Amino acid sequence: MKLYVVIPVVLMALLFAASGVAGITRGWVIPTNRRPVHHPRLYGWGQLMAAFALCSQQVFFWVPSDPDTRQWGALSGSALLLTGLIVMVVSYRTGGNRQGSGRL
């Protein structure tokens, strides 16, 4: 197994999962994301889905010897990652940072 690939991805997934659990249980968000995030619990669920997707992609890439299982596992992990990212985007504030009236 190529540990130089697995270790950073799993560490990143653990950080995502820890931040997601903190967002779900306490409503805590990383300081750089506090301003744009409107629903911290929803953001936490998105982070947990992204963490689980990263781990599942690693498992399906390294463990099975059947190419079909490897491809379907990677595809399902990618779909879960995309779903987690969409959930995180939905938790952001709407409207943006407008300066002024918006007229020319």
mmCIF file of N, CA and C in Angstrom:
data_model
loop_
_atom_site.group_PDB
_atom_site.id
_atom_site.type_symbol
_atom_site.label_atom_id
_atom_site.label_comp_id
_atom_site.label_asym_id
_atom_site.label_seq_id
_atom_site.Cartn_x
_atom_site.Cartn_y
_atom_site.Cartn_z
ATOM 1 N N MET A 1 0.841 -1.175 0.000
ATOM 2 C CA MET A 1 0.000 0.000 0.000
ATOM 3 C C MET A 1 0.889 1.241 0.000
ATOM 4 N N LYS A 2 0.491 2.228 -0.732
ATOM 5 C CA LYS A 2 1.261 3.465 -0.838
ATOM 6 C C LYS A 2 0.866 4.405 0.302
ATOM 7 N N LEU A 3 1.649 4.370 1.360
ATOM 8 C CA LEU A 3 1.312 5.133 2.551
ATOM 9 C C LEU A 3 1.442 6.640 2.351
ATOM 10 N N TYR A 4 2.237 7.075 1.384
ATOM 11 C CA TYR A 4 2.387 8.505 1.159
ATOM 12 C C TYR A 4 1.127 9.108 0.546
ATOM 13 N N VAL A 5 0.225 8.284 0.036
ATOM 14 C CA VAL A 5 -1.064 8.762 -0.455
ATOM 15 C C VAL A 5 -2.144 8.579 0.608
ATOM 16 N N VAL A 6 -2.135 7.451 1.269
ATOM 17 C CA VAL A 6 -3.197 7.109 2.212
ATOM 18 C C VAL A 6 -3.157 8.002 3.451
ATOM 19 N N ILE A 7 -1.998 8.212 4.019
ATOM 20 C CA ILE A 7 -1.895 8.943 5.283
ATOM 21 C C ILE A 7 -2.393 10.384 5.174
ATOM 22 N N PRO A 8 -1.982 11.179 4.181
ATOM 23 C CA PRO A 8 -2.514 12.550 4.116
ATOM 24 C C PRO A 8 -4.024 12.605 3.866
ATOM 25 N N VAL A 9 -4.532 11.707 3.041
ATOM 26 C CA VAL A 9 -5.971 11.722 2.749
ATOM 27 C C VAL A 9 -6.773 11.333 3.985
ATOM 28 N N VAL A 10 -6.323 10.333 4.711
ATOM 29 C CA VAL A 10 -7.033 9.915 5.927
ATOM 30 C C VAL A 10 -6.930 10.993 7.002
ATOM 31 N N LEU A 11 -5.781 11.652 7.141
ATOM 32 C CA LEU A 11 -5.662 12.745 8.103
ATOM 33 C C LEU A 11 -6.590 13.904 7.747
ATOM 34 N N MET A 12 -6.681 14.222 6.457
ATOM 35 C CA MET A 12 -7.586 15.277 6.031
ATOM 36 C C MET A 12 -9.038 14.876 6.286
ATOM 37 N N ALA A 13 -9.369 13.613 6.051
ATOM 38 C CA ALA A 13 -10.725 13.138 6.318
ATOM 39 C C ALA A 13 -11.036 13.190 7.811
ATOM 40 N N LEU A 14 -10.060 12.870 8.662
ATOM 41 C CA LEU A 14 -10.273 12.955 10.109
ATOM 42 C C LEU A 14 -10.496 14.399 10.564
ATOM 43 N N LEU A 15 -9.758 15.329 9.981
ATOM 44 C CA LEU A 15 -9.972 16.740 10.312
ATOM 45 C C LEU A 15 -11.349 17.204 9.862
ATOM 46 N N PHE A 16 -11.768 16.785 8.655
ATOM 47 C CA PHE A 16 -13.108 17.112 8.169
ATOM 48 C C PHE A 16 -14.162 16.529 9.102
ATOM 49 N N ALA A 17 -13.967 15.279 9.514
ATOM 50 C CA ALA A 17 -14.943 14.619 10.378
ATOM 51 C C ALA A 17 -15.012 15.302 11.736
ATOM 52 N N ALA A 18 -13.876 15.664 12.304
ATOM 53 C CA ALA A 18 -13.870 16.336 13.608
ATOM 54 C C ALA A 18 -14.561 17.698 13.517
ATOM 55 N N SER A 19 -14.300 18.419 12.444
ATOM 56 C CA SER A 19 -14.957 19.705 12.253
ATOM 57 C C SER A 19 -16.455 19.523 12.003
ATOM 58 N N GLY A 20 -16.821 18.475 11.300
ATOM 59 C CA GLY A 20 -18.233 18.195 11.060
ATOM 60 C C GLY A 20 -18.975 17.838 12.332
ATOM 61 N N VAL A 21 -18.354 17.032 13.181
ATOM 62 C CA VAL A 21 -18.979 16.669 14.461
ATOM 63 C C VAL A 21 -19.118 17.913 15.341
ATOM 64 N N ALA A 22 -18.107 18.775 15.334
ATOM 65 C CA ALA A 22 -18.199 20.016 16.112
ATOM 66 C C ALA A 22 -19.310 20.914 15.573
ATOM 67 N N GLY A 23 -19.492 20.928 14.261
ATOM 68 C CA GLY A 23 -20.560 21.733 13.679
ATOM 69 C C GLY A 23 -21.938 21.187 14.007
ATOM 70 N N ILE A 24 -22.072 19.869 14.025
ATOM 71 C CA ILE A 24 -23.374 19.253 14.306
ATOM 72 C C ILE A 24 -23.730 19.386 15.781
ATOM 73 N N THR A 25 -22.791 19.083 16.659
ATOM 74 C CA THR A 25 -23.118 19.044 18.085
ATOM 75 C C THR A 25 -23.118 20.421 18.738
ATOM 76 N N ARG A 26 -22.180 21.273 18.389
ATOM 77 C CA ARG A 26 -22.034 22.560 19.068
ATOM 78 C C ARG A 26 -22.359 23.770 18.199
ATOM 79 N N GLY A 27 -22.508 23.569 16.896
ATOM 80 C CA GLY A 27 -22.727 24.705 16.008
ATOM 81 C C GLY A 27 -21.457 25.479 15.741
ATOM 82 N N TRP A 28 -20.297 24.833 15.936
ATOM 83 C CA TRP A 28 -19.007 25.487 15.767
ATOM 84 C C TRP A 28 -18.516 25.303 14.330
ATOM 85 N N VAL A 29 -17.998 26.376 13.753
ATOM 86 C CA VAL A 29 -17.444 26.353 12.402
ATOM 87 C C VAL A 29 -16.039 26.938 12.470
ATOM 88 N N ILE A 30 -15.159 26.464 11.610
ATOM 89 C CA ILE A 30 -13.785 26.982 11.553
ATOM 90 C C ILE A 30 -13.832 28.503 11.378
ATOM 91 N N PRO A 31 -12.979 29.254 12.087
ATOM 92 C CA PRO A 31 -13.068 30.724 12.061
ATOM 93 C C PRO A 31 -13.062 31.343 10.665
ATOM 94 N N THR A 32 -12.374 30.762 9.712
ATOM 95 C CA THR A 32 -12.365 31.355 8.376
ATOM 96 C C THR A 32 -13.699 31.184 7.654
ATOM 97 N N ASN A 33 -14.522 30.256 8.091
ATOM 98 C CA ASN A 33 -15.818 30.021 7.443
ATOM 99 C C ASN A 33 -16.994 30.531 8.260
ATOM 100 N N ARG A 34 -16.754 31.166 9.390
ATOM 101 C CA ARG A 34 -17.863 31.580 10.251
ATOM 102 C C ARG A 34 -18.761 32.613 9.605
ATOM 103 N N ARG A 35 -18.191 33.552 8.910
ATOM 104 C CA ARG A 35 -18.993 34.628 8.348
ATOM 105 C C ARG A 35 -19.936 34.148 7.244
ATOM 106 N N PRO A 36 -19.482 33.364 6.270
ATOM 107 C CA PRO A 36 -20.413 32.982 5.205
ATOM 108 C C PRO A 36 -21.391 31.857 5.566
ATOM 109 N N VAL A 37 -21.107 31.080 6.606
ATOM 110 C CA VAL A 37 -21.965 29.940 6.928
ATOM 111 C C VAL A 37 -23.159 30.418 7.755
ATOM 112 N N HIS A 38 -24.360 30.104 7.271
ATOM 113 C CA HIS A 38 -25.578 30.511 7.953
ATOM 114 C C HIS A 38 -26.170 29.381 8.797
ATOM 115 N N HIS A 39 -25.987 28.135 8.361
ATOM 116 C CA HIS A 39 -26.502 26.958 9.070
ATOM 117 C C HIS A 39 -25.338 26.032 9.432
ATOM 118 N N PRO A 40 -24.736 26.189 10.622
ATOM 119 C CA PRO A 40 -23.548 25.408 10.956
ATOM 120 C C PRO A 40 -23.811 23.906 11.075
ATOM 121 N N ARG A 41 -25.001 23.501 11.495
ATOM 122 C CA ARG A 41 -25.281 22.069 11.621
ATOM 123 C C ARG A 41 -25.372 21.409 10.251
ATOM 124 N N LEU A 42 -25.983 22.092 9.305
ATOM 125 C CA LEU A 42 -26.039 21.574 7.938
ATOM 126 C C LEU A 42 -24.642 21.518 7.325
ATOM 127 N N TYR A 43 -23.836 22.524 7.611
ATOM 128 C CA TYR A 43 -22.449 22.546 7.149
ATOM 129 C C TYR A 43 -21.666 21.370 7.732
ATOM 130 N N GLY A 44 -21.932 21.064 9.003
ATOM 131 C CA GLY A 44 -21.277 19.923 9.648
ATOM 132 C C GLY A 44 -21.657 18.606 8.993
ATOM 133 N N TRP A 45 -22.937 18.444 8.635
ATOM 134 C CA TRP A 45 -23.352 17.220 7.942
ATOM 135 C C TRP A 45 -22.656 17.105 6.585
ATOM 136 N N GLY A 46 -22.502 18.213 5.890
ATOM 137 C CA GLY A 46 -21.780 18.194 4.624
ATOM 138 C C GLY A 46 -20.323 17.803 4.797
ATOM 139 N N GLN A 47 -19.703 18.282 5.861
ATOM 140 C CA GLN A 47 -18.314 17.913 6.130
ATOM 141 C C GLN A 47 -18.186 16.436 6.482
ATOM 142 N N LEU A 48 -19.140 15.915 7.238
ATOM 143 C CA LEU A 48 -19.101 14.482 7.553
ATOM 144 C C LEU A 48 -19.264 13.635 6.293
ATOM 145 N N MET A 49 -20.140 14.057 5.397
ATOM 146 C CA MET A 49 -20.307 13.303 4.141
ATOM 147 C C MET A 49 -19.031 13.358 3.306
ATOM 148 N N ALA A 50 -18.385 14.515 3.274
ATOM 149 C CA ALA A 50 -17.144 14.638 2.513
ATOM 150 C C ALA A 50 -16.042 13.775 3.129
ATOM 151 N N ALA A 51 -15.958 13.736 4.447
ATOM 152 C CA ALA A 51 -14.950 12.904 5.113
ATOM 153 C C ALA A 51 -15.193 11.425 4.837
ATOM 154 N N PHE A 52 -16.440 11.004 4.935
ATOM 155 C CA PHE A 52 -16.763 9.608 4.652
ATOM 156 C C PHE A 52 -16.471 9.266 3.192
ATOM 157 N N ALA A 53 -16.720 10.198 2.285
ATOM 158 C CA ALA A 53 -16.449 9.969 0.861
ATOM 159 C C ALA A 53 -14.953 9.812 0.607
ATOM 160 N N LEU A 54 -14.132 10.640 1.249
ATOM 161 C CA LEU A 54 -12.681 10.524 1.059
ATOM 162 C C LEU A 54 -12.173 9.174 1.545
ATOM 163 N N CYS A 55 -12.671 8.741 2.706
ATOM 164 C CA CYS A 55 -12.246 7.435 3.228
ATOM 165 C C CYS A 55 -12.739 6.294 2.345
ATOM 166 N N SER A 56 -13.967 6.379 1.863
ATOM 167 C CA SER A 56 -14.476 5.299 1.019
ATOM 168 C C SER A 56 -13.739 5.243 -0.314
ATOM 169 N N GLN A 57 -13.352 6.386 -0.851
ATOM 170 C CA GLN A 57 -12.572 6.371 -2.089
ATOM 171 C C GLN A 57 -11.228 5.688 -1.878
ATOM 172 N N GLN A 58 -10.594 5.946 -0.747
ATOM 173 C CA GLN A 58 -9.314 5.288 -0.472
ATOM 174 C C GLN A 58 -9.495 3.785 -0.297
ATOM 175 N N VAL A 59 -10.541 3.391 0.417
ATOM 176 C CA VAL A 59 -10.779 1.962 0.631
ATOM 177 C C VAL A 59 -11.041 1.260 -0.686
ATOM 178 N N PHE A 60 -11.907 1.822 -1.506
ATOM 179 C CA PHE A 60 -12.231 1.160 -2.772
ATOM 180 C C PHE A 60 -11.095 1.251 -3.781
ATOM 181 N N PHE A 61 -10.178 2.181 -3.603
ATOM 182 C CA PHE A 61 -9.049 2.248 -4.525
ATOM 183 C C PHE A 61 -7.968 1.225 -4.168
ATOM 184 N N TRP A 62 -7.710 1.020 -2.870
ATOM 185 C CA TRP A 62 -6.584 0.199 -2.466
ATOM 186 C C TRP A 62 -6.940 -1.239 -2.145
ATOM 187 N N VAL A 63 -8.157 -1.520 -1.654
ATOM 188 C CA VAL A 63 -8.456 -2.848 -1.125
ATOM 189 C C VAL A 63 -8.891 -3.859 -2.184
ATOM 190 N N PRO A 64 -9.941 -3.622 -2.984
ATOM 191 C CA PRO A 64 -10.423 -4.690 -3.868
ATOM 192 C C PRO A 64 -9.478 -4.958 -5.036
ATOM 193 N N SER A 65 -9.466 -6.206 -5.456
ATOM 194 C CA SER A 65 -8.647 -6.561 -6.606
ATOM 195 C C SER A 65 -9.477 -6.597 -7.887
ATOM 196 N N ASP A 66 -10.792 -6.594 -7.762
ATOM 197 C CA ASP A 66 -11.678 -6.597 -8.924
ATOM 198 C C ASP A 66 -11.811 -5.170 -9.473
ATOM 199 N N PRO A 67 -11.501 -4.963 -10.754
ATOM 200 C CA PRO A 67 -11.573 -3.604 -11.312
ATOM 201 C C PRO A 67 -12.991 -3.026 -11.315
ATOM 202 N N ASP A 68 -14.013 -3.873 -11.501
ATOM 203 C CA ASP A 68 -15.382 -3.356 -11.505
ATOM 204 C C ASP A 68 -15.784 -2.825 -10.136
ATOM 205 N N THR A 69 -15.434 -3.552 -9.085
ATOM 206 C CA THR A 69 -15.738 -3.095 -7.732
ATOM 207 C C THR A 69 -14.991 -1.807 -7.437
ATOM 208 N N ARG A 70 -13.768 -1.716 -7.884
ATOM 209 C CA ARG A 70 -12.958 -0.516 -7.666
ATOM 210 C C ARG A 70 -13.582 0.700 -8.352
ATOM 211 N N GLN A 71 -14.041 0.518 -9.597
ATOM 212 C CA GLN A 71 -14.634 1.634 -10.333
ATOM 213 C C GLN A 71 -15.955 2.090 -9.717
ATOM 214 N N TRP A 72 -16.832 1.138 -9.371
ATOM 215 C CA TRP A 72 -18.120 1.506 -8.785
ATOM 216 C C TRP A 72 -17.945 2.107 -7.393
ATOM 217 N N GLY A 73 -16.984 1.636 -6.636
ATOM 218 C CA GLY A 73 -16.712 2.223 -5.332
ATOM 219 C C GLY A 73 -16.193 3.640 -5.443
ATOM 220 N N ALA A 74 -15.298 3.872 -6.392
ATOM 221 C CA ALA A 74 -14.774 5.224 -6.592
ATOM 222 C C ALA A 74 -15.868 6.158 -7.101
ATOM 223 N N LEU A 75 -16.734 5.651 -7.959
ATOM 224 C CA LEU A 75 -17.829 6.470 -8.470
ATOM 225 C C LEU A 75 -18.821 6.827 -7.365
ATOM 226 N N SER A 76 -19.137 5.870 -6.517
ATOM 227 C CA SER A 76 -20.059 6.162 -5.413
ATOM 228 C C SER A 76 -19.420 7.123 -4.409
ATOM 229 N N GLY A 77 -18.121 6.995 -4.170
ATOM 230 C CA GLY A 77 -17.416 7.937 -3.296
ATOM 231 C C GLY A 77 -17.398 9.341 -3.875
ATOM 232 N N SER A 78 -17.240 9.432 -5.196
ATOM 233 C CA SER A 78 -17.265 10.745 -5.841
ATOM 234 C C SER A 78 -18.648 11.370 -5.765
ATOM 235 N N ALA A 79 -19.680 10.567 -5.939
ATOM 236 C CA ALA A 79 -21.050 11.082 -5.827
ATOM 237 C C ALA A 79 -21.333 11.556 -4.407
ATOM 238 N N LEU A 80 -20.850 10.821 -3.410
ATOM 239 C CA LEU A 80 -21.043 11.227 -2.021
ATOM 240 C C LEU A 80 -20.261 12.503 -1.714
ATOM 241 N N LEU A 81 -19.059 12.631 -2.265
ATOM 242 C CA LEU A 81 -18.266 13.842 -2.075
ATOM 243 C C LEU A 81 -18.975 15.047 -2.690
ATOM 244 N N LEU A 82 -19.516 14.886 -3.882
ATOM 245 C CA LEU A 82 -20.243 15.965 -4.536
ATOM 246 C C LEU A 82 -21.486 16.345 -3.726
ATOM 247 N N THR A 83 -22.179 15.355 -3.190
ATOM 248 C CA THR A 83 -23.353 15.627 -2.366
ATOM 249 C C THR A 83 -22.960 16.393 -1.104
ATOM 250 N N GLY A 84 -21.861 16.006 -0.475
ATOM 251 C CA GLY A 84 -21.385 16.729 0.711
ATOM 252 C C GLY A 84 -21.019 18.168 0.396
ATOM 253 N N LEU A 85 -20.386 18.396 -0.753
ATOM 254 C CA LEU A 85 -20.030 19.757 -1.147
ATOM 255 C C LEU A 85 -21.273 20.593 -1.428
ATOM 256 N N ILE A 86 -22.282 19.984 -2.046
ATOM 257 C CA ILE A 86 -23.534 20.702 -2.308
ATOM 258 C C ILE A 86 -24.220 21.059 -0.997
ATOM 259 N N VAL A 87 -24.219 20.136 -0.031
ATOM 260 C CA VAL A 87 -24.819 20.420 1.279
ATOM 261 C C VAL A 87 -24.079 21.564 1.960
ATOM 262 N N MET A 88 -22.758 21.606 1.849
ATOM 263 C CA MET A 88 -21.995 22.697 2.447
ATOM 264 C C MET A 88 -22.317 24.032 1.772
ATOM 265 N N VAL A 89 -22.487 24.027 0.456
ATOM 266 C CA VAL A 89 -22.813 25.258 -0.264
ATOM 267 C C VAL A 89 -24.211 25.746 0.108
ATOM 268 N N VAL A 90 -25.145 24.827 0.298
ATOM 269 C CA VAL A 90 -26.508 25.210 0.675
ATOM 270 C C VAL A 90 -26.523 25.890 2.043
ATOM 271 N N SER A 91 -25.594 25.552 2.916
ATOM 272 C CA SER A 91 -25.574 26.132 4.259
ATOM 273 C C SER A 91 -25.022 27.555 4.283
ATOM 274 N N TYR A 92 -24.507 28.065 3.162
ATOM 275 C CA TYR A 92 -23.973 29.424 3.120
ATOM 276 C C TYR A 92 -25.095 30.452 3.121
ATOM 277 N N ARG A 93 -24.743 31.670 3.462
ATOM 278 C CA ARG A 93 -25.695 32.782 3.427
ATOM 279 C C ARG A 93 -26.001 33.140 1.980
ATOM 280 N N THR A 94 -27.172 33.653 1.762
ATOM 281 C CA THR A 94 -27.535 34.109 0.424
ATOM 282 C C THR A 94 -27.447 35.623 0.368
ATOM 283 N N GLY A 95 -27.286 36.160 -0.809
ATOM 284 C CA GLY A 95 -27.282 37.606 -0.971
ATOM 285 C C GLY A 95 -25.917 38.192 -1.220
ATOM 286 N N GLY A 96 -24.877 37.633 -0.668
ATOM 287 C CA GLY A 96 -23.524 38.127 -0.904
ATOM 288 C C GLY A 96 -23.214 39.393 -0.123
ATOM 289 N N ASN A 97 -22.100 40.016 -0.446
ATOM 290 C CA ASN A 97 -21.636 41.245 0.208
ATOM 291 C C ASN A 97 -21.785 42.403 -0.773
ATOM 292 N N ARG A 98 -22.948 42.954 -0.848
ATOM 293 C CA ARG A 98 -23.151 44.086 -1.751
ATOM 294 C C ARG A 98 -22.724 45.376 -1.077
ATOM 295 N N GLN A 99 -22.062 46.187 -1.827
ATOM 296 C CA GLN A 99 -21.639 47.489 -1.366
ATOM 297 C C GLN A 99 -22.450 48.534 -2.127
ATOM 298 N N GLY A 100 -23.192 49.303 -1.437
ATOM 299 C CA GLY A 100 -23.979 50.351 -2.092
ATOM 300 C C GLY A 100 -25.334 49.833 -2.542
ATOM 301 N N SER A 101 -25.972 50.586 -3.441
ATOM 302 C CA SER A 101 -27.336 50.271 -3.870
ATOM 303 C C SER A 101 -27.367 49.312 -5.047
ATOM 304 N N GLY A 102 -26.279 49.139 -5.746
ATOM 305 C CA GLY A 102 -26.248 48.242 -6.895
ATOM 306 C C GLY A 102 -26.620 48.926 -8.199
ATOM 307 N N ARG A 103 -26.886 50.223 -8.163
ATOM 308 C CA ARG A 103 -27.217 50.979 -9.376
ATOM 309 C C ARG A 103 -25.958 51.580 -9.961
ATOM 310 N N LEU A 104 -25.993 51.767 -11.256
ATOM 311 C CA LEU A 104 -24.819 52.356 -11.916
ATOM 312 C C LEU A 104 -24.850 53.834 -11.931
#
